[in-house]
Short mmCIF file of C-alpha atoms and ligand atoms in Angstrom, two decimals:
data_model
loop_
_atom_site.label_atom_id
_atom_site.label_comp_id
_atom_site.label_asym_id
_atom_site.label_seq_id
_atom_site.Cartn_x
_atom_site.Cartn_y
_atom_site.Cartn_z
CA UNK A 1 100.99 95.13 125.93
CA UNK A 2 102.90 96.50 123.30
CA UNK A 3 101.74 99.99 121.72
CA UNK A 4 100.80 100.11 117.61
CA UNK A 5 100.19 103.00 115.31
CA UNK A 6 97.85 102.04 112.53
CA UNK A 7 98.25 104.49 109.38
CA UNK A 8 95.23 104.54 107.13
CA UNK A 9 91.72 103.94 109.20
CA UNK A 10 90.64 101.94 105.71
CA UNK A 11 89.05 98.74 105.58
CA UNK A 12 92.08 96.55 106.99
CA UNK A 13 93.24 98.94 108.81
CA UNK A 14 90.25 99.59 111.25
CA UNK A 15 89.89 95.70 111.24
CA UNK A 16 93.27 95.29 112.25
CA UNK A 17 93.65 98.35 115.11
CA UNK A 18 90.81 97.09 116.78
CA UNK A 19 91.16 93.45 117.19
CA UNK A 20 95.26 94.78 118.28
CA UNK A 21 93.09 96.74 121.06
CA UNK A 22 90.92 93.67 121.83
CA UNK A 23 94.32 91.56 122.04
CA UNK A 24 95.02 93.68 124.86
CA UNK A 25 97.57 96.16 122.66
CA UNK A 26 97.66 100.32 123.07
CA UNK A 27 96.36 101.39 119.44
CA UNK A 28 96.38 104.96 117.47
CA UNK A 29 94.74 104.46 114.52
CA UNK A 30 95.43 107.71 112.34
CA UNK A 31 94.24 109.06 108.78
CA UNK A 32 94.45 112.18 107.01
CA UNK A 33 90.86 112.05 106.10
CA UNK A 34 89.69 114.17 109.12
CA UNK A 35 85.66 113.67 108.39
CA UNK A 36 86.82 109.76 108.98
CA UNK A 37 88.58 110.51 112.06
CA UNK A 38 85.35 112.80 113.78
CA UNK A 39 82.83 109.65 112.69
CA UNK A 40 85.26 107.34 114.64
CA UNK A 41 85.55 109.94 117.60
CA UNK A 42 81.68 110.28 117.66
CA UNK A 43 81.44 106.66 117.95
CA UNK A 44 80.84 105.24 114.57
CA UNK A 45 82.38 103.25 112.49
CA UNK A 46 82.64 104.69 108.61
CA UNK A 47 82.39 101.18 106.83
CA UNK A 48 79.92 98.35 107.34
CA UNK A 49 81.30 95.23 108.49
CA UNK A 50 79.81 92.90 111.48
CA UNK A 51 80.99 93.00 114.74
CA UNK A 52 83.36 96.12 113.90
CA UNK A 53 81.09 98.92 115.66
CA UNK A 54 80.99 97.06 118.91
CA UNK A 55 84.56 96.43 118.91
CA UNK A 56 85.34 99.78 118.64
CA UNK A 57 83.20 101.01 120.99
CA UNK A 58 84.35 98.50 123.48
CA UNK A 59 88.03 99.03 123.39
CA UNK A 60 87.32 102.76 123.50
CA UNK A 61 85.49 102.52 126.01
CA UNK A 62 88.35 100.29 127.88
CA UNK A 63 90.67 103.15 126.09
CA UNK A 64 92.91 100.96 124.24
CA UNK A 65 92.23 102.47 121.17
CA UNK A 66 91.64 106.33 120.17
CA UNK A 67 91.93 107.83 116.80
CA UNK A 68 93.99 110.86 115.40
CA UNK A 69 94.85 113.01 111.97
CA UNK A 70 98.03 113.41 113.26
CA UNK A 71 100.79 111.08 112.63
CA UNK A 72 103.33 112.58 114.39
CA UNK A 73 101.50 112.07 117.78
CA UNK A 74 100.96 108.20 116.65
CA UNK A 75 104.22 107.97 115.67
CA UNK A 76 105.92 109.30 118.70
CA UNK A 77 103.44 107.22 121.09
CA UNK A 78 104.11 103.95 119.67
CA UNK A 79 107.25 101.34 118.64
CA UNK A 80 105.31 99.15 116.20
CA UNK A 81 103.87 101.65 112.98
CA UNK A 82 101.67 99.80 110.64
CA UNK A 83 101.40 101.35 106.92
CA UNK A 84 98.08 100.12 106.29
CA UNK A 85 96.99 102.73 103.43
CA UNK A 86 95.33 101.77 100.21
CA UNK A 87 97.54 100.53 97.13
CA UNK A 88 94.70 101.02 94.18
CA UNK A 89 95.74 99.86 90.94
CA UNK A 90 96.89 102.22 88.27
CA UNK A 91 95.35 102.00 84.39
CA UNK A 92 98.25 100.01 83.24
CA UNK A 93 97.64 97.35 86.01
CA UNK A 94 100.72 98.81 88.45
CA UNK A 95 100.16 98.92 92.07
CA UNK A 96 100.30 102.85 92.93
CA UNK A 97 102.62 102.74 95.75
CA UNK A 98 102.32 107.05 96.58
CA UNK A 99 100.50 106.76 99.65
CA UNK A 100 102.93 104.00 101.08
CA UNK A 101 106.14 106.43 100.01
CA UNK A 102 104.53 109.62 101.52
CA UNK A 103 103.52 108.05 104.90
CA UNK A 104 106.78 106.23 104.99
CA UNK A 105 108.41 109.99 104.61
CA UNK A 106 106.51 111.26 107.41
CA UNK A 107 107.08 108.64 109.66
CA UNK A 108 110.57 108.76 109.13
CA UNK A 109 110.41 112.56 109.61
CA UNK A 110 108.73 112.29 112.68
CA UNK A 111 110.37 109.09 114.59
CA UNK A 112 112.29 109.82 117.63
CA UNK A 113 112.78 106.14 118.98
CA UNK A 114 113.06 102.48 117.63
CA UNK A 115 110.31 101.50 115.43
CA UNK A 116 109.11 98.59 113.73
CA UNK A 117 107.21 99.63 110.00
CA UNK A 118 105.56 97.46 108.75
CA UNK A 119 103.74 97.19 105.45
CA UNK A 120 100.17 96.30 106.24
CA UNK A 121 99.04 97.38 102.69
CA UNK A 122 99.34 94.57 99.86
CA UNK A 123 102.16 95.92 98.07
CA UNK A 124 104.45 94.43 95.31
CA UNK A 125 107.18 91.98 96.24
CA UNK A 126 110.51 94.10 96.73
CA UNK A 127 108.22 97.02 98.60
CA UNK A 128 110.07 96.93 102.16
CA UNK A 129 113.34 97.18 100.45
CA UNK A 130 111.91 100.65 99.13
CA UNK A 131 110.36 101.47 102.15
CA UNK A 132 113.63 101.04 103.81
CA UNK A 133 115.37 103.03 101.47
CA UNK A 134 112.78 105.79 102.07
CA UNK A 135 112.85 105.84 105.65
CA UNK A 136 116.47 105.54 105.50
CA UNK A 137 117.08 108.83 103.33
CA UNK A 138 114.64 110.99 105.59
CA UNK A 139 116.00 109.55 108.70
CA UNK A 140 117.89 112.90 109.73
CA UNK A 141 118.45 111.61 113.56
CA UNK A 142 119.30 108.31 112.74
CA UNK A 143 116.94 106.68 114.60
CA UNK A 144 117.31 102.78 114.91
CA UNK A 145 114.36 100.84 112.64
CA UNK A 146 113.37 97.64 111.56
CA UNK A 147 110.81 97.29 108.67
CA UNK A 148 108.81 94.01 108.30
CA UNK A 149 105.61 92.79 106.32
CA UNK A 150 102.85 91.53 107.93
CA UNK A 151 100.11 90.34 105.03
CA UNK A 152 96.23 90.37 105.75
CA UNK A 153 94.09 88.17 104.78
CA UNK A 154 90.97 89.34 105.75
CA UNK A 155 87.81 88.78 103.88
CA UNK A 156 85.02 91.37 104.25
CA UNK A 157 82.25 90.26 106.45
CA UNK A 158 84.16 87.90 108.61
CA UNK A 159 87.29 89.80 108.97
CA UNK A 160 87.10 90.08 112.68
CA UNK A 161 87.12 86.41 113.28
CA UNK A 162 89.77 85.98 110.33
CA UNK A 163 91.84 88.11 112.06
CA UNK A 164 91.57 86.41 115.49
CA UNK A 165 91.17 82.68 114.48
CA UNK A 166 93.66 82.74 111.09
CA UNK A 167 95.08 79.83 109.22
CA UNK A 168 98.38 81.15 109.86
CA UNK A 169 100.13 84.28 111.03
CA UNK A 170 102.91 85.19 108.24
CA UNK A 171 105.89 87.34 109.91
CA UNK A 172 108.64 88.99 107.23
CA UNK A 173 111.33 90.41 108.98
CA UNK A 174 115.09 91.07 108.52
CA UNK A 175 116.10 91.29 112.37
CA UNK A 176 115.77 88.98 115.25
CA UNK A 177 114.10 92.00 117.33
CA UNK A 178 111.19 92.83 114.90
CA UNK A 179 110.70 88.98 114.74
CA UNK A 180 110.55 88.63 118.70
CA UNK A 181 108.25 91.77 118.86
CA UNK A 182 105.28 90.85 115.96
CA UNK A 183 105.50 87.14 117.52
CA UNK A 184 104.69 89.00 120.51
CA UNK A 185 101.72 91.14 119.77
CA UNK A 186 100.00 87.91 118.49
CA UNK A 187 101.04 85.77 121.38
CA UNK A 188 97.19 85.18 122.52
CA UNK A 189 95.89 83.81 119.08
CA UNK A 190 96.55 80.70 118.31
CA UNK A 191 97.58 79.62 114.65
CA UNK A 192 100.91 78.72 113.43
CA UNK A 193 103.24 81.36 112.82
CA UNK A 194 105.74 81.43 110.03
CA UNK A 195 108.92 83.68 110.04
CA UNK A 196 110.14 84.42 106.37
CA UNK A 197 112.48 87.00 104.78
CA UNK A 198 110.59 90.28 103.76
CA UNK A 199 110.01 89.43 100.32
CA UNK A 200 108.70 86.03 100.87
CA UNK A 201 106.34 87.66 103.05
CA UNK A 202 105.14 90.15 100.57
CA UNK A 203 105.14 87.01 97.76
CA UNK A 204 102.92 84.68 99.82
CA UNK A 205 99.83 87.44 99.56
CA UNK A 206 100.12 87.60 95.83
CA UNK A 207 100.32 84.39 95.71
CA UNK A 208 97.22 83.41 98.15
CA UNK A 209 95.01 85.47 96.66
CA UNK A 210 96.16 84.71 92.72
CA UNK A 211 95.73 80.83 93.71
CA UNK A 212 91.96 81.64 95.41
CA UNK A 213 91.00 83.20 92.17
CA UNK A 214 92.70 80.79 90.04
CA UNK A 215 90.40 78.16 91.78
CA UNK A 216 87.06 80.11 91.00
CA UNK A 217 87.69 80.42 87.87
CA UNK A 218 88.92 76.75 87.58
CA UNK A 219 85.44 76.39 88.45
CA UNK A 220 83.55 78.67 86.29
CA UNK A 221 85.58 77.28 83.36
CA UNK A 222 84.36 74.04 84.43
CA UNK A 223 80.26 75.44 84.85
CA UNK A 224 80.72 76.02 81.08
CA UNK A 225 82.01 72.44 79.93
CA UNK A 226 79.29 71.28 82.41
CA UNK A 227 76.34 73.03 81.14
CA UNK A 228 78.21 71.89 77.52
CA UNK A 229 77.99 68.29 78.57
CA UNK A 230 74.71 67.75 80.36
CA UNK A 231 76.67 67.60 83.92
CA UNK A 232 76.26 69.28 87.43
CA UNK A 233 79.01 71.71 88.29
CA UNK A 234 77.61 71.35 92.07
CA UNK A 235 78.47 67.58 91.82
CA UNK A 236 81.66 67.77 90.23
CA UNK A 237 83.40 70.40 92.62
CA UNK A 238 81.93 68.67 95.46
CA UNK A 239 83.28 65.65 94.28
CA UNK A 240 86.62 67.32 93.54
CA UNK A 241 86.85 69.39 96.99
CA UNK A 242 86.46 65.95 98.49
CA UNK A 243 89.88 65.23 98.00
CA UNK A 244 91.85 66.87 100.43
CA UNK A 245 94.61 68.31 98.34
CA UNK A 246 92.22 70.31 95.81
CA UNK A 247 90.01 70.97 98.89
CA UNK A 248 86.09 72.16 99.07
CA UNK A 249 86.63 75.56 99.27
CA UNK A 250 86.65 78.70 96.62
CA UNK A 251 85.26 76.27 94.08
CA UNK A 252 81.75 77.70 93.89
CA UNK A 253 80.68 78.43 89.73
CA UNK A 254 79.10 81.63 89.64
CA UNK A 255 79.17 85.19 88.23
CA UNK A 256 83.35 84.85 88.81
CA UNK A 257 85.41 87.15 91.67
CA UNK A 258 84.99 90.92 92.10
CA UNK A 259 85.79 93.08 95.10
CA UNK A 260 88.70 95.11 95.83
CA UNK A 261 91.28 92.73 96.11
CA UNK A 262 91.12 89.43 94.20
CA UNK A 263 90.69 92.09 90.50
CA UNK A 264 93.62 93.99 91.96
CA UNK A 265 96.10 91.66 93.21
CA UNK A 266 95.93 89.38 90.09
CA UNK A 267 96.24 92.20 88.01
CA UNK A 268 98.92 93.42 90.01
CA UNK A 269 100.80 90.13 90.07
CA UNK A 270 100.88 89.72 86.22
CA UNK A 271 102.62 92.71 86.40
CA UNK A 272 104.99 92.74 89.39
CA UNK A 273 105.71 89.41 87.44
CA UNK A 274 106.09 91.18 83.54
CA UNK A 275 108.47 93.64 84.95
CA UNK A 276 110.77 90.61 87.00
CA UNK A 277 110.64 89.15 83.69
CA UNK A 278 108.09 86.67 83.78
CA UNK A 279 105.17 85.97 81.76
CA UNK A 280 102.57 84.96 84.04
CA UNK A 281 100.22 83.89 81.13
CA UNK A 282 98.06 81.94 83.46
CA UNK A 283 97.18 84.62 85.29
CA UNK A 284 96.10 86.46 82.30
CA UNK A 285 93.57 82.85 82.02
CA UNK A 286 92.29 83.44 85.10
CA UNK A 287 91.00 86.90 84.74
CA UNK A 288 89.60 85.91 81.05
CA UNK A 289 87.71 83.33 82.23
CA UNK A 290 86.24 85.92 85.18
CA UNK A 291 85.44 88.65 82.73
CA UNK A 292 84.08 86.00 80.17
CA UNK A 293 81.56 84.83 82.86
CA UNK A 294 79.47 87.86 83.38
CA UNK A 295 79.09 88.00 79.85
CA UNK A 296 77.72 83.87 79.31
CA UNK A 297 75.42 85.08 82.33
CA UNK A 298 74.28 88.09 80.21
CA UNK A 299 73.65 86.15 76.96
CA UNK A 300 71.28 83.71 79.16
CA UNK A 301 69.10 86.73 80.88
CA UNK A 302 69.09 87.60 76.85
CA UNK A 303 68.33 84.09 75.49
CA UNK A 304 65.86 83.42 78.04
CA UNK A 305 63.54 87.06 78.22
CA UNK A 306 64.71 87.39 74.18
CA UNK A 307 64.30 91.43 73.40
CA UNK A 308 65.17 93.33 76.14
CA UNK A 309 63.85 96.84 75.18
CA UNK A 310 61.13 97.92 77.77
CA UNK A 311 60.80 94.68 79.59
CA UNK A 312 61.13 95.22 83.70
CA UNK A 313 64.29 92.81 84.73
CA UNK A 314 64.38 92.46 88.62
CA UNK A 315 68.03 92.47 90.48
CA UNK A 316 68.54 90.36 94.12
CA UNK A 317 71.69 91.51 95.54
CA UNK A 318 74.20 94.44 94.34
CA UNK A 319 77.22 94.10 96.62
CA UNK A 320 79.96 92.30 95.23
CA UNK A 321 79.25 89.36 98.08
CA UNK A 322 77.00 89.03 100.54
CA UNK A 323 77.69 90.72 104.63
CA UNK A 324 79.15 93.25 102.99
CA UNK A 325 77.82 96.76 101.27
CA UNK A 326 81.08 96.65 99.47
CA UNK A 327 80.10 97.57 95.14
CA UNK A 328 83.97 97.47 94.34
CA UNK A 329 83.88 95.35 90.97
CA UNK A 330 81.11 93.84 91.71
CA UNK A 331 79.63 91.88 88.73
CA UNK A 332 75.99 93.53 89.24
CA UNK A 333 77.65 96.90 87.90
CA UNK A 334 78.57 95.13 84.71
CA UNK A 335 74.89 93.22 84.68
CA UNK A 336 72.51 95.85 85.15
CA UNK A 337 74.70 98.87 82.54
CA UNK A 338 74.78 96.18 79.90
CA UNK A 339 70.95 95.67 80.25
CA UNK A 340 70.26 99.06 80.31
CA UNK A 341 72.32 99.61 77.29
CA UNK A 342 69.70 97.02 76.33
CA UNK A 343 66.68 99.22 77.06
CA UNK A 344 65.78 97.22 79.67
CA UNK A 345 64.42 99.25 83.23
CA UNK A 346 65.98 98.04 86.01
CA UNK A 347 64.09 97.51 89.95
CA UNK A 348 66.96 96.31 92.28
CA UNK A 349 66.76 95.04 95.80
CA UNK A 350 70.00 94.59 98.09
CA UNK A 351 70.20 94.60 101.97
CA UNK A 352 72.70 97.48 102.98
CA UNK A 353 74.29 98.08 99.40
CA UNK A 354 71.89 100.65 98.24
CA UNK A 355 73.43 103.33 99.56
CA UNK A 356 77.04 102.66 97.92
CA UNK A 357 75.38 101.51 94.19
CA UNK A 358 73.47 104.59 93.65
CA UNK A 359 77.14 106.55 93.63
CA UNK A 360 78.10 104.04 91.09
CA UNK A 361 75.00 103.40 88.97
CA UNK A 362 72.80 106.27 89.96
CA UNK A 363 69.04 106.51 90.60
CA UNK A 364 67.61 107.74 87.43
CA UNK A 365 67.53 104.34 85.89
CA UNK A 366 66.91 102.32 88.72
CA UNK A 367 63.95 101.62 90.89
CA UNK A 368 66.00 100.31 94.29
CA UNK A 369 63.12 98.78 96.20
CA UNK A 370 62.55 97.27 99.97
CA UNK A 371 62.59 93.83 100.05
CA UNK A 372 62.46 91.51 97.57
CA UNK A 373 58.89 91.25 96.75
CA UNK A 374 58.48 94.75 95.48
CA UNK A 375 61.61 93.74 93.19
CA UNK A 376 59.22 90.78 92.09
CA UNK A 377 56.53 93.18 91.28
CA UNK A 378 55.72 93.33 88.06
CA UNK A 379 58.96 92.19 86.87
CA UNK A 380 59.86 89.72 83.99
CA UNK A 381 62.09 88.07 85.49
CA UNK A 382 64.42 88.14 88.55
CA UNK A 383 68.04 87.52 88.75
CA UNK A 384 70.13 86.60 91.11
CA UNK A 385 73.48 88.20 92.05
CA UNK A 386 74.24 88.21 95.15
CA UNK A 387 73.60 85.40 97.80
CA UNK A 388 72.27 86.94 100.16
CA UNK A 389 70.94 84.60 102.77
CA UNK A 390 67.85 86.88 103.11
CA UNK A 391 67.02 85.40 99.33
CA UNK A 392 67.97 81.62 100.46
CA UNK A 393 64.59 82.12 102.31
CA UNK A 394 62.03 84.11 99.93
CA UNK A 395 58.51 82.70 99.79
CA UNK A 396 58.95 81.12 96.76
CA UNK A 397 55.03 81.25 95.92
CA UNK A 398 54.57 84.54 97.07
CA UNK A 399 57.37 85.61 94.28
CA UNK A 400 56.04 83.65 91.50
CA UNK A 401 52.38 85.06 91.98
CA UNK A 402 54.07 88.60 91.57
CA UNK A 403 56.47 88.14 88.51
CA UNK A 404 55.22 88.96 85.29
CA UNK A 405 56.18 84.98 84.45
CA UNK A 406 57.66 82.87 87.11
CA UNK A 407 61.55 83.30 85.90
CA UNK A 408 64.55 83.28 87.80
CA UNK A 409 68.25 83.67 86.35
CA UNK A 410 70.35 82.41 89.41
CA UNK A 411 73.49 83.60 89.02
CA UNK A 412 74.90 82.05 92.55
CA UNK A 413 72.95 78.93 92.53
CA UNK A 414 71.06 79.49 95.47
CA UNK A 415 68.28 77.10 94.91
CA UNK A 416 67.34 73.35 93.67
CA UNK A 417 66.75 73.14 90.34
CA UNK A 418 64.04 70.35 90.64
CA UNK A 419 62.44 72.08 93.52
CA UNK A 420 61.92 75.13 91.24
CA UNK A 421 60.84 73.22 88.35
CA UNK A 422 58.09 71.43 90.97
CA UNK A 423 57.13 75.07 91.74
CA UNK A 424 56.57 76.03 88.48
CA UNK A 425 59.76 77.96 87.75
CA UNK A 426 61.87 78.59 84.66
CA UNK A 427 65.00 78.63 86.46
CA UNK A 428 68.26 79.07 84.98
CA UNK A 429 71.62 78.62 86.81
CA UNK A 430 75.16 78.60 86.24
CA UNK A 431 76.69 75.03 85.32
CA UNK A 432 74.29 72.28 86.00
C1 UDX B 1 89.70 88.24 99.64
C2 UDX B 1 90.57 87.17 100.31
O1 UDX B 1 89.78 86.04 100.66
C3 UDX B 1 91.27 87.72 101.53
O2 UDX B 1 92.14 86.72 102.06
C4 UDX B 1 92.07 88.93 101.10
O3 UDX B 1 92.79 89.48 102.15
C5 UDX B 1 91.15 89.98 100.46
O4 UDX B 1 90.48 89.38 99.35
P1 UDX B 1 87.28 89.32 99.97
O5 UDX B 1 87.58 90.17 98.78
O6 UDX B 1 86.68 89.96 101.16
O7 UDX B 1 88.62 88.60 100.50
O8 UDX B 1 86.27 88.21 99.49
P2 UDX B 1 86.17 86.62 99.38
O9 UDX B 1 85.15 86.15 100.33
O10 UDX B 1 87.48 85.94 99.41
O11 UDX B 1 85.54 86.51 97.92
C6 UDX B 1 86.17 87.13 96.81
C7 UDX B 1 85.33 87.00 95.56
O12 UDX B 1 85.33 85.66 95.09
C8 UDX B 1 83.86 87.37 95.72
O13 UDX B 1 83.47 88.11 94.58
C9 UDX B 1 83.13 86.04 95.77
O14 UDX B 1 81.81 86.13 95.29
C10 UDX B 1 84.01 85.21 94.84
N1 UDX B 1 83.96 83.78 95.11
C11 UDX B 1 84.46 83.26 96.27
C12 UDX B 1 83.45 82.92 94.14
O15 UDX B 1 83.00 83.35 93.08
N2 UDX B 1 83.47 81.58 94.38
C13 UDX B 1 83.97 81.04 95.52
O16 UDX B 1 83.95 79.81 95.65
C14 UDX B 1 84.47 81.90 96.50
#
């Protein structure tokens, strides 16, 4: 058992400071957001993910976990500190690295024993050295450190079982004794652990998450030559994930990546990369071809229903992905503004995401409804954005019978396009 302070009670963070306490580890997750740190106290958990609730409540129960706004007392009670605050992006692109530099002050204020820090956040390449630096400088006591980077790769809606059944744990550390410790506090999963230098470390998350959305929008550039040529995009990735070295996965066409980190972390590596001094053009590509998809699946809601003005346009799904109530870039922002700029009116049905898209897109224009059928309602036409597996399963009759005219603009290719056509469907899709 090894004890862990996790700074920043955010997304990863959370994720990460329970499933330490379910390893069996001492945890003090702490935040400066004290309305956070009372709905954790009372119980609850202040984002939606599955599974995360219970695990709280189970390893507070078993008190291996507790929560606090003060990072001095985490600091104090623990040897392994993990930054884990957010790193948005600033206008130009840049990561904004404040939070990281003000927590690493205080810890180093604070710190009366060996410590290992470790950068939980994604940060730029070169990140530790800085950290380092800052720690060092505010260091009065001289209290021995190490600093080390640990990179996530959590998705949002499985991150629990990413966390404890990874592809790989990734350890960046300078020292033999922070290497022996993080090996330690991950002794009881089992995936391959590799031990790099600090910047690798930092490097390999950039470049993860650039490659992923490289892929998808490999394969939305493909969907286009497809629907060019006559061909199914379904076929040809299959086809192509077939062969083990290109592999099945993150090649599904659709409405292109969103969320908070695949937009941030390619825009932050074409950067990290101008100011090393390299061009990463490709990069550049890859978020052209994401931006340009929204807008080919805009033109065929427009080609399809014509003028927009006054026409009823039905929404499935708002999050950016389904399990999640995430809205962070997701492409339904982008859809349903453009047709309201249109004069279309809007009705819009997602399963949790309500909540979190009427502080981004209001409820003036918007008719959020129940379930899927009162979306259907009277509507020209539905489209789908999110695959939600709730709209895998819609009575398929029942919808047609309550659209206007039996439309549907699938933006995530949830269904058979000859099984709509035998039901009577215009149905439009992405690539085939
Ligand atoms: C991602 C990474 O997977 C994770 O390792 C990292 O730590 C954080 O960012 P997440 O943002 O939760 O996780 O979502 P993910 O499931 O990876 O999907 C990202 C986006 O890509 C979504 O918008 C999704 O709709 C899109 N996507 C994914 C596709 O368009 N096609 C695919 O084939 C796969």
């Amino acid at each position: 058992m090894r004890k862990i302070c996790i700074i920043g009670t955010g997304y990863v963070g959370l994720v990460t400071g329970s499933c330490y306490a379910h390893l069996g580890h001492k945890v003090i997750c702490v935040d400066n957001n004290a309305d956070k740190i009372r709905i954790l106290k009372a119980g609850g958990v202040p984002i939606y993910e599955p599974g995360l609730e219970k695990l709280v409540k189970e390893n507070v129960k078993a008190k291996r976990i507790s929560f606090s706004t003060d990072i001095a007392y985490g600091v104090k009670n623990s040897e392994i500190i993990l930054i884990a605050v957010s790193t948005p992006p600033k206008i130009d692109g840049k990561v904004d690295l404040s939070f990281v530099e003000k927590v690493a002050r205080q810890v180093a204020e604070v710190m009366d024993s060996y410590k290992v820090i470790v950068d939980k956040s994604t940060v730029p390449v070169q990140t530790g050295e800085k950290v380092a630096e800052t720690i060092k400088r505010y260091n009065k006591h001289k209290i021995d450190f190490d600093i080390a980077s640990l990179p996530e790769f959590l998705r949002e809606g499985t991150a629990i079982s990413d966390f404890l059944n990874p592809d790989r744990i990734v350890i960046g550390v300078s020292s033999s004794r922070a290497e022996k410790i993080l090996k330690e506090i991950h002794e009881k999963i089992k995936a391959p652990v590799i031990v790099t230098d600090i910047k690798s470390a930092e490097l390999i998350k950039h470049a993860a998450n650039s490659f992923l959305a490289t892929k998808i929008s490999f394969a939305n550039a493909l969907a286009n030559i497809c629907e060019l040529s006559g061909a199914d995009i379904s076929l040809v990735t299959k086809g192509m994930g077939m062969d083990k070295r290109i592999g099945e996965q993150y090649l599904r066409a659709g409405l292109g990546y969103g969320g908070s980190c695949f937009p941030k972390d390619v825009a932050g590596f074409i950067q990290i990369a101008k100011e090393l001094g390299y061009d990463f053009n490709l990069l550049r590509e890859v978020e052209r071809i994401n931006r340009q998809q929204r807008k080919i699946f805009l033109k065929k809601i427009e080609d399809t229903l014509w003028v927009l003005k006054e026409k009823t346009v039905g929404i499935l799904g708002l999050a950016f992905k389904p399990n999640t109530d995430d809205m962070r870039n997701a492409p339904s922002i982008d859809i349903i503004q453009n047709l309201i700029k249109e004069g279309a009116k809007i009705k819009a049905y997602d399963p949790v995401a309500e909540k979190k898209a009427k502080e981004i897109l209001g409820d003036s224009k918007i008719t959020y409804c129940k379930d899927p059928y009162e979306v259907a309602k009277g509507s020209e036409a539905l489209v789908i954005v999110t695959e939600w597996d709730e709209f895998k399963k819609l009575d398929l009759e029942r919808i047609a019978k309550l659209l206007i005219h039996p439309i549907i603009i699938d933006g995530r290719n949830i269904f058979d396009p000859k099984k709509m056509e035998k039901l009577g469907f215009v149905y439009k899709s992405v690539g085939r």
